[in-house]
mmCIF file of C-alpha atoms and ligand atoms in Angstrom:
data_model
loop_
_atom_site.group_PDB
_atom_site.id
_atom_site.type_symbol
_atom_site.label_atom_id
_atom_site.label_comp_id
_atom_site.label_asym_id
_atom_site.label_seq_id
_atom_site.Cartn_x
_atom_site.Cartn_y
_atom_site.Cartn_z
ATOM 1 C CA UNK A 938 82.247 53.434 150.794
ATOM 2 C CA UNK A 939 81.522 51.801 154.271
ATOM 3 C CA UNK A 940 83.949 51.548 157.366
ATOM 4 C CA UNK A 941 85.101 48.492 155.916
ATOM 5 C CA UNK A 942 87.635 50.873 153.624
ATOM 6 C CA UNK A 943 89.519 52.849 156.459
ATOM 7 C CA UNK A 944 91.325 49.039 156.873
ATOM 8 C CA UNK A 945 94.110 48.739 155.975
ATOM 9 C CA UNK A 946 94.472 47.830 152.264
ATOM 10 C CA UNK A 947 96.944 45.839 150.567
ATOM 11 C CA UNK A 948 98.958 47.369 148.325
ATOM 12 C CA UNK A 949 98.370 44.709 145.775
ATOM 13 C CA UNK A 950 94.605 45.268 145.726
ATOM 14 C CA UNK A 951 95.561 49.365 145.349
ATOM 15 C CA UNK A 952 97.537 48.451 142.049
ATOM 16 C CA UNK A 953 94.827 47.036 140.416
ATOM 17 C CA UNK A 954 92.319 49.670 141.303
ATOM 18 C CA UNK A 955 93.339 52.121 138.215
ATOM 19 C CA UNK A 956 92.976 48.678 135.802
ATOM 20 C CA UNK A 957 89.329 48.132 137.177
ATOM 21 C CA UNK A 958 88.501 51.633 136.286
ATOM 22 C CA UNK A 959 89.985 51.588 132.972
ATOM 23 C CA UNK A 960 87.955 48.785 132.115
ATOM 24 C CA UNK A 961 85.229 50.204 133.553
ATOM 25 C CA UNK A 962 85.533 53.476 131.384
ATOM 26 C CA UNK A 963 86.067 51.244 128.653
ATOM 27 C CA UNK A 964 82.466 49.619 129.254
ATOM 28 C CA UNK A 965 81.037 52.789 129.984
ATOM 29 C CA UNK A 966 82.019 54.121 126.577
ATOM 30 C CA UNK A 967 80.574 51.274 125.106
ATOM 31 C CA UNK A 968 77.362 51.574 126.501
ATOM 32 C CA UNK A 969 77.640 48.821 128.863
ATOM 33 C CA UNK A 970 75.273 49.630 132.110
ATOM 34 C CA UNK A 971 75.897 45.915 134.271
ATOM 35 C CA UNK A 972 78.574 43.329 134.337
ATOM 36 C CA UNK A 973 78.978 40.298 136.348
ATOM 37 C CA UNK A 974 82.427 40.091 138.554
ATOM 38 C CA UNK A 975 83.330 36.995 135.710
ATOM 39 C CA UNK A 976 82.516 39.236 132.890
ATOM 40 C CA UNK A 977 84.670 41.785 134.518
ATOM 41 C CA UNK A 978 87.037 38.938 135.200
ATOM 42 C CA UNK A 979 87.571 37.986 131.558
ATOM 43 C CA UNK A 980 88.022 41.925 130.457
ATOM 44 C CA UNK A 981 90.673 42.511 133.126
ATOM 45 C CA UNK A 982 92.528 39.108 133.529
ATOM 46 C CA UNK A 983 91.745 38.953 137.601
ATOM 47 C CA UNK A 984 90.021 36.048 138.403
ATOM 48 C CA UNK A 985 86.281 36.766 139.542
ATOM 49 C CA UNK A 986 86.500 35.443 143.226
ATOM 50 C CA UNK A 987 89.805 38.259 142.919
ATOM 51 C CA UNK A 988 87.465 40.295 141.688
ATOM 52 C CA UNK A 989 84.780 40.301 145.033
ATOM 53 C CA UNK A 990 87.701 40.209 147.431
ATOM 54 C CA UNK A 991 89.214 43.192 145.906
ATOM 55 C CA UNK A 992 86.178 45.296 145.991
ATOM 56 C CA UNK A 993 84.925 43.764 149.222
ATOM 57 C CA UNK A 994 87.745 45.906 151.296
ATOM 58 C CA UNK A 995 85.873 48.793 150.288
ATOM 59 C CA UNK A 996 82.152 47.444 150.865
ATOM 60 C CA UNK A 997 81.750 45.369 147.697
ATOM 61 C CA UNK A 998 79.323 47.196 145.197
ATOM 62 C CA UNK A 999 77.765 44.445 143.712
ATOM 63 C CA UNK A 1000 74.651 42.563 144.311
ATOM 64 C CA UNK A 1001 74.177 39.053 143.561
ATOM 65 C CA UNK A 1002 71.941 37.967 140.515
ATOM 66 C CA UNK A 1003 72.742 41.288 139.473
ATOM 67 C CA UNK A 1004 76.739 41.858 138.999
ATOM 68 C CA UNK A 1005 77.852 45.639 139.302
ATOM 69 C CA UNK A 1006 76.301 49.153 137.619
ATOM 70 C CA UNK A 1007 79.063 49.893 135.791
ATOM 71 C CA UNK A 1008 78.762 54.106 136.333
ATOM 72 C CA UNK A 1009 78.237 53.295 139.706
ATOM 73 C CA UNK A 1010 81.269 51.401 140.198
ATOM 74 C CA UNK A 1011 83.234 53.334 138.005
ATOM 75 C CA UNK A 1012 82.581 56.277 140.301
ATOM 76 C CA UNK A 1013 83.286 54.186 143.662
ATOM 77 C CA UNK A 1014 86.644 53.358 142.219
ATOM 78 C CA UNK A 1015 87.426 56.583 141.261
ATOM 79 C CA UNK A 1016 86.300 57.635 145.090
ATOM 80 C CA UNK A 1017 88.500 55.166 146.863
ATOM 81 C CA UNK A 1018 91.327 55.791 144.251
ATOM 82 C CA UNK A 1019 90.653 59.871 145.183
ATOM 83 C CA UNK A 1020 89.905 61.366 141.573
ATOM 84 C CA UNK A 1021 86.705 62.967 143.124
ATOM 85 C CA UNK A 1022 89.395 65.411 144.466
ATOM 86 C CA UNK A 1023 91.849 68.099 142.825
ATOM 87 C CA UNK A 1024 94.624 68.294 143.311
ATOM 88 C CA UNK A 1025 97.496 70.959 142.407
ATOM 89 C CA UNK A 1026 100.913 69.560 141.156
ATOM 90 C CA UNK A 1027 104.159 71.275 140.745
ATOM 91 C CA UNK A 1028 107.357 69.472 138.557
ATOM 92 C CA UNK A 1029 110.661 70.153 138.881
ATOM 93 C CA UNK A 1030 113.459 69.261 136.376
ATOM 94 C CA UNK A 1031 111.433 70.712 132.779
ATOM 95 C CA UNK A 1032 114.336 68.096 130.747
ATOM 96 C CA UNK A 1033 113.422 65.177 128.147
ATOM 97 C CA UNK A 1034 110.971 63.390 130.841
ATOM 98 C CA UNK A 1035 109.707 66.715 132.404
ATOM 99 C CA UNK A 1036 108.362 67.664 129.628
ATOM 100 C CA UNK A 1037 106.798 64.791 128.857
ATOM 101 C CA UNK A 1038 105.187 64.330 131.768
ATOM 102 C CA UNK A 1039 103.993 67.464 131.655
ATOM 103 C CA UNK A 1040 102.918 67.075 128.677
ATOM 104 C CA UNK A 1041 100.762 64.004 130.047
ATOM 105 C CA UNK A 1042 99.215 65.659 132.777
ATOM 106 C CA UNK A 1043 97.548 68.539 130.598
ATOM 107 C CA UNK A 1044 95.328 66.028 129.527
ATOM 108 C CA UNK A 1045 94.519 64.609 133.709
ATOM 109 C CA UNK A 1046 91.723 66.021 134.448
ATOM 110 C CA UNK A 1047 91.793 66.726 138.383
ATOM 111 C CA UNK A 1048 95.775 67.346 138.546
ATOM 112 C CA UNK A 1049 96.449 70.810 137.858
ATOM 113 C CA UNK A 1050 99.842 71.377 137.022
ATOM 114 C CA UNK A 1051 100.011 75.162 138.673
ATOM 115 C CA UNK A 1052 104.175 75.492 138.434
ATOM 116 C CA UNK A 1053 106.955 74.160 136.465
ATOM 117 C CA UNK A 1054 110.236 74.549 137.823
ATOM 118 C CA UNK A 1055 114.265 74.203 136.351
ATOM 119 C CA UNK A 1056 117.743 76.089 136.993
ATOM 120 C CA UNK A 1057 118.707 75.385 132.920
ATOM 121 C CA UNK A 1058 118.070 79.524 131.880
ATOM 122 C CA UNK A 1059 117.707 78.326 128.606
ATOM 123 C CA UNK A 1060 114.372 76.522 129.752
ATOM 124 C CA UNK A 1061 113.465 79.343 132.671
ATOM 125 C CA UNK A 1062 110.889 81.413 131.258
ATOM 126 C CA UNK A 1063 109.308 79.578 128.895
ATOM 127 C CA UNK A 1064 106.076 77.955 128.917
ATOM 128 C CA UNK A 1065 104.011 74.585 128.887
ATOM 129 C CA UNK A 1066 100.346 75.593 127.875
ATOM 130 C CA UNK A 1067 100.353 78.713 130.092
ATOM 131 C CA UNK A 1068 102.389 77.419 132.900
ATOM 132 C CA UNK A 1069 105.573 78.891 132.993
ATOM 133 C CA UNK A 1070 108.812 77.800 133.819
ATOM 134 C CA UNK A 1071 110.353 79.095 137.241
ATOM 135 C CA UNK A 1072 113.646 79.533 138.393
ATOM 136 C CA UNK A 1073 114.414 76.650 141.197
ATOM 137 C CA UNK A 1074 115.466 79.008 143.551
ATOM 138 C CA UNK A 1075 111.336 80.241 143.779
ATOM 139 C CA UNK A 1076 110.917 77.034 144.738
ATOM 140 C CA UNK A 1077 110.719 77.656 148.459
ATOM 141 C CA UNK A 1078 108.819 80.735 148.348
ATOM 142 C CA UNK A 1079 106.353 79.582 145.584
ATOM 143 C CA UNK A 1080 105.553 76.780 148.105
ATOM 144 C CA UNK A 1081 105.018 79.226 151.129
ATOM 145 C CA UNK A 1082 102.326 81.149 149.219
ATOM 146 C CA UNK A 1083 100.950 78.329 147.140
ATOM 147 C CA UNK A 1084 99.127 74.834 148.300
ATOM 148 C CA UNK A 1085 100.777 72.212 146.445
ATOM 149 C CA UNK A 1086 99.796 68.893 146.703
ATOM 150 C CA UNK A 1087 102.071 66.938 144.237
ATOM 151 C CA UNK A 1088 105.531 67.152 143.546
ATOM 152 C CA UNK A 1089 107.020 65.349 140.375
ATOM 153 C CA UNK A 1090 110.954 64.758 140.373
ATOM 154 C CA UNK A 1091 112.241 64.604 136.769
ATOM 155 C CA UNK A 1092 115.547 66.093 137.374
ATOM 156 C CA UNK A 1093 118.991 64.534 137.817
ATOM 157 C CA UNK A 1094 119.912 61.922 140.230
ATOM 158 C CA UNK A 1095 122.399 64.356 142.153
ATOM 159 C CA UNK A 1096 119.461 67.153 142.184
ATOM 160 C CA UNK A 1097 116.470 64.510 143.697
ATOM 161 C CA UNK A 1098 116.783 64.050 147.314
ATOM 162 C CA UNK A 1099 117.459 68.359 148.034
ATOM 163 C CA UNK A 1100 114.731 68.725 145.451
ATOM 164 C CA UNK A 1101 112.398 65.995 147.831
ATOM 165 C CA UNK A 1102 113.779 67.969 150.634
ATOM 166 C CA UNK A 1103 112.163 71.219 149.169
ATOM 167 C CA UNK A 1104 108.831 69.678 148.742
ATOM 168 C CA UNK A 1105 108.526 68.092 151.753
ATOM 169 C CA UNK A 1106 109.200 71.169 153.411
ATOM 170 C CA UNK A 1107 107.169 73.142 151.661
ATOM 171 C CA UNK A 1108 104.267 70.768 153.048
ATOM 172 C CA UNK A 1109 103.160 68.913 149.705
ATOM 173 C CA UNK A 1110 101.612 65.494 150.591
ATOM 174 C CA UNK A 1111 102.943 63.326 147.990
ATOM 175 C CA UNK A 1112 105.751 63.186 145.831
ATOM 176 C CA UNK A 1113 106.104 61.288 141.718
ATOM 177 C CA UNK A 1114 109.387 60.387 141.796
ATOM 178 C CA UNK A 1115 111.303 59.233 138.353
ATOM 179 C CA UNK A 1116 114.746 59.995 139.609
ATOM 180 C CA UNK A 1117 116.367 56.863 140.231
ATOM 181 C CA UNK A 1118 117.433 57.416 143.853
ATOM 182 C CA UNK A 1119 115.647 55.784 146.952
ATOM 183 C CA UNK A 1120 114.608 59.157 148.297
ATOM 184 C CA UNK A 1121 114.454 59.918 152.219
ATOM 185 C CA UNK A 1122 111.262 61.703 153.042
ATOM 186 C CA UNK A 1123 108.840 61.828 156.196
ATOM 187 C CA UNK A 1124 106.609 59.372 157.149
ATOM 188 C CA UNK A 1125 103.763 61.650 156.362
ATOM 189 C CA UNK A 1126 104.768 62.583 152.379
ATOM 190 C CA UNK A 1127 103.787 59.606 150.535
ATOM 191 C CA UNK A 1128 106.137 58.451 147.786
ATOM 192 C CA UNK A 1129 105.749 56.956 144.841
ATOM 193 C CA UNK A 1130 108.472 56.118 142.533
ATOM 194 C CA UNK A 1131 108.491 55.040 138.828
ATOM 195 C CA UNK A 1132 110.794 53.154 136.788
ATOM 196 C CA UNK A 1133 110.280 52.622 133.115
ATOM 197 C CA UNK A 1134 112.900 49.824 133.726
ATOM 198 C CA UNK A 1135 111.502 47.837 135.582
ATOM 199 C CA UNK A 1136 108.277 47.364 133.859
ATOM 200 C CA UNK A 1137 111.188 47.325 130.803
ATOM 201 C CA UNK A 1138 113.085 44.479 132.523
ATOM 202 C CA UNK A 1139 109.906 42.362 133.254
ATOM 203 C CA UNK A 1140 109.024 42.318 129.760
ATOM 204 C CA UNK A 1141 112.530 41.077 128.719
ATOM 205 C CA UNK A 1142 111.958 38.482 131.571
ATOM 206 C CA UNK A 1143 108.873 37.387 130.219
ATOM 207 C CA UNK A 1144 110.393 37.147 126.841
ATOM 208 C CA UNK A 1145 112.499 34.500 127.776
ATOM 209 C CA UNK A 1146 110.444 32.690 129.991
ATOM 210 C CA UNK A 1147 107.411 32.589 128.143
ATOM 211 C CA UNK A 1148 105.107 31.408 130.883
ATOM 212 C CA UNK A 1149 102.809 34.431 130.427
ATOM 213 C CA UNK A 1150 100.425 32.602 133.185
ATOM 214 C CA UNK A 1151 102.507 33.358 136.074
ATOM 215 C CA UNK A 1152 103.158 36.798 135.203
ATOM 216 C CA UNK A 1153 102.138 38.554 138.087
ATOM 217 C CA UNK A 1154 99.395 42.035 137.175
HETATM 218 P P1 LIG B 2260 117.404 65.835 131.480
HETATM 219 O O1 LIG B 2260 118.830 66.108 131.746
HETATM 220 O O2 LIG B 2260 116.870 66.036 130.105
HETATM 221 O O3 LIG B 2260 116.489 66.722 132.481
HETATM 222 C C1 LIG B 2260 116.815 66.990 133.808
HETATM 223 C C2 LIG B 2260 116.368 68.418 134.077
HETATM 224 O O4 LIG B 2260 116.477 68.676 135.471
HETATM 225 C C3 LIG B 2260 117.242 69.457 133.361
HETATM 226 O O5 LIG B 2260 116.430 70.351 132.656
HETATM 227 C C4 LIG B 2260 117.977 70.139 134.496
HETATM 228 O O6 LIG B 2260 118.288 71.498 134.216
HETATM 229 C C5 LIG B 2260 116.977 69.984 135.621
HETATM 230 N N1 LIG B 2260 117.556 70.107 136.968
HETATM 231 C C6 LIG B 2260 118.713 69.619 137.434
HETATM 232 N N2 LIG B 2260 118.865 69.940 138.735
HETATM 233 C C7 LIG B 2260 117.779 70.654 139.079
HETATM 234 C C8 LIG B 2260 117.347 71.271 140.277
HETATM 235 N N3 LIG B 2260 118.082 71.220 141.406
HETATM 236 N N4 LIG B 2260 116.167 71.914 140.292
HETATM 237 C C9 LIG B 2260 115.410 71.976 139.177
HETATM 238 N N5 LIG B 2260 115.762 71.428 137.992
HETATM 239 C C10 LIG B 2260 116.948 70.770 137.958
HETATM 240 O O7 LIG B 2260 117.160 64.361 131.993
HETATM 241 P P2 LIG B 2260 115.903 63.432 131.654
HETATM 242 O O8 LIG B 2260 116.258 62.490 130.596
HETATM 243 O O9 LIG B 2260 114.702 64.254 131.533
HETATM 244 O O10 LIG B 2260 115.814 62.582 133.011
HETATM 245 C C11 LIG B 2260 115.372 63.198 134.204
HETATM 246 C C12 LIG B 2260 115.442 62.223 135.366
HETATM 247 O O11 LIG B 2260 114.569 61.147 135.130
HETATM 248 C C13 LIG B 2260 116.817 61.604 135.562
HETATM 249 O O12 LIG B 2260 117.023 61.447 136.946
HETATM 250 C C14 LIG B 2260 116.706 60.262 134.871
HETATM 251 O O13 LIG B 2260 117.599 59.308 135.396
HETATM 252 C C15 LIG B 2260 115.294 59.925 135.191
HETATM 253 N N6 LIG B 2260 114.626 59.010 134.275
HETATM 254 C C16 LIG B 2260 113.761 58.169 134.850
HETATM 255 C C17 LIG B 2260 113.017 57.309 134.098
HETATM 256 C C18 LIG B 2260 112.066 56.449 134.815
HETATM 257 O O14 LIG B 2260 111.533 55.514 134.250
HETATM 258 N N7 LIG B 2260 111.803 56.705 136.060
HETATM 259 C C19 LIG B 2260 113.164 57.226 132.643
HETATM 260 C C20 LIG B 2260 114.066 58.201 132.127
HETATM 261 C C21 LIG B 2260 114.785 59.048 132.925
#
């Protein structure tokens, strides 16, 4: 990655980084070793100029004639998109979606769930593939003896922002937040909240509008 990638990015081009490098994988796996940006274009739905712009913030990979090496851009993506890098994750509120996510990230290779984390008793003490579930109140002093650098939300609305509060202070970078509540944190956690709804509520938009070309990736 050249200097070109400490820019600032837009956030637009960011969201469609983890769709190149599906697709990528997805060539990979089949055995594919080049691809032109139209190619790459038809696979993903971006248009190709999209394509070159998008990967041009971060130095542009490609050479002309040529098109892209697939591993090699699949690893560049992963590099800007930071899964060269580990990183340790801790959820609290072990409920329906807790455990589900959880669940899901057993399988993520490079986030390593190290502590679970609940005030139900009925769920303190057990265990999700070897990582057990802790009593809330360890929160704090897990975090002052262990580097965290994730911290899921999956508990109640009325739990989320003293639960952010927790994390923030107990100096985790990020925070995966599925609580629907616009959480306060400092400018230097990053936040990123997700709601099944509103991916739920596009689809039931595009239902009844069925201009499918418009609909934004
Ligand atoms: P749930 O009630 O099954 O689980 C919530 C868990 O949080 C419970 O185990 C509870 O004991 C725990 N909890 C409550 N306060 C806590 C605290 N201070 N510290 C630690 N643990 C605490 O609820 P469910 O269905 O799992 O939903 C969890 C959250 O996710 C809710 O806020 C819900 O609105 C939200 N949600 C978000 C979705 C999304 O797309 N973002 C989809 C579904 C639910």
């Amino acid at each position: 990655m050249n200097s070109k990638a400490k820019q600032r990015v837009s956030p637009s081009v960011i969201r469609r980084l983890p769709k190149y490098r599906r697709c990528l994988l997805e060539l990979q796996s089949r055995g594919i070793q080049r691809i032109s940006s139209k190619e790459l274009s038809r696979i993903t739905g971006f248009t190709a100029s999209q394509i070159r712009q998008d990967l041009n913030n971060f130095g542009g990979f490609g050479q002309q004639g040529y098109g892209y090496n697939v591993e090699e851009l699949f690893k560049e993506v992963g590099g800007i998109l930071g899964l060269d890098k580990e990183y340790n994750v801790v959820l609290i509120g072990f409920g329906n979606l807790g455990q589900a996510v959880a669940n899901y990230l057993q399988n993520k290779i490079g986030f390593n769930l190290c502590a679970i984390f609940d005030i139900n008793p009925n769920l303190i003490g057990t265990e999700l593939c070897g990582v057990k579930v802790r009593d809330a109140k360890e929160i704090k002093d897990f975090l002052k003896i262990n580097n965290a650098d994730i911290g899921i939300i999956t508990t109640d609305k009325g739990s989320a922002q003293s639960t952010a509060d927790l994390l923030c202070s107990g100096g985790v970078n990020g925070i995966w937040n599925f609580a629907p509540l616009d959480l306060v944190v400092p400018s230097s956690v990053v936040l990123e909240n997700v709601h099944l709804s509103d991916s739920l509520y596009t689809l039931a938009y595009y239902i009844n509008n069925q201009n499918q070309q418009n609909k934004p990736e």
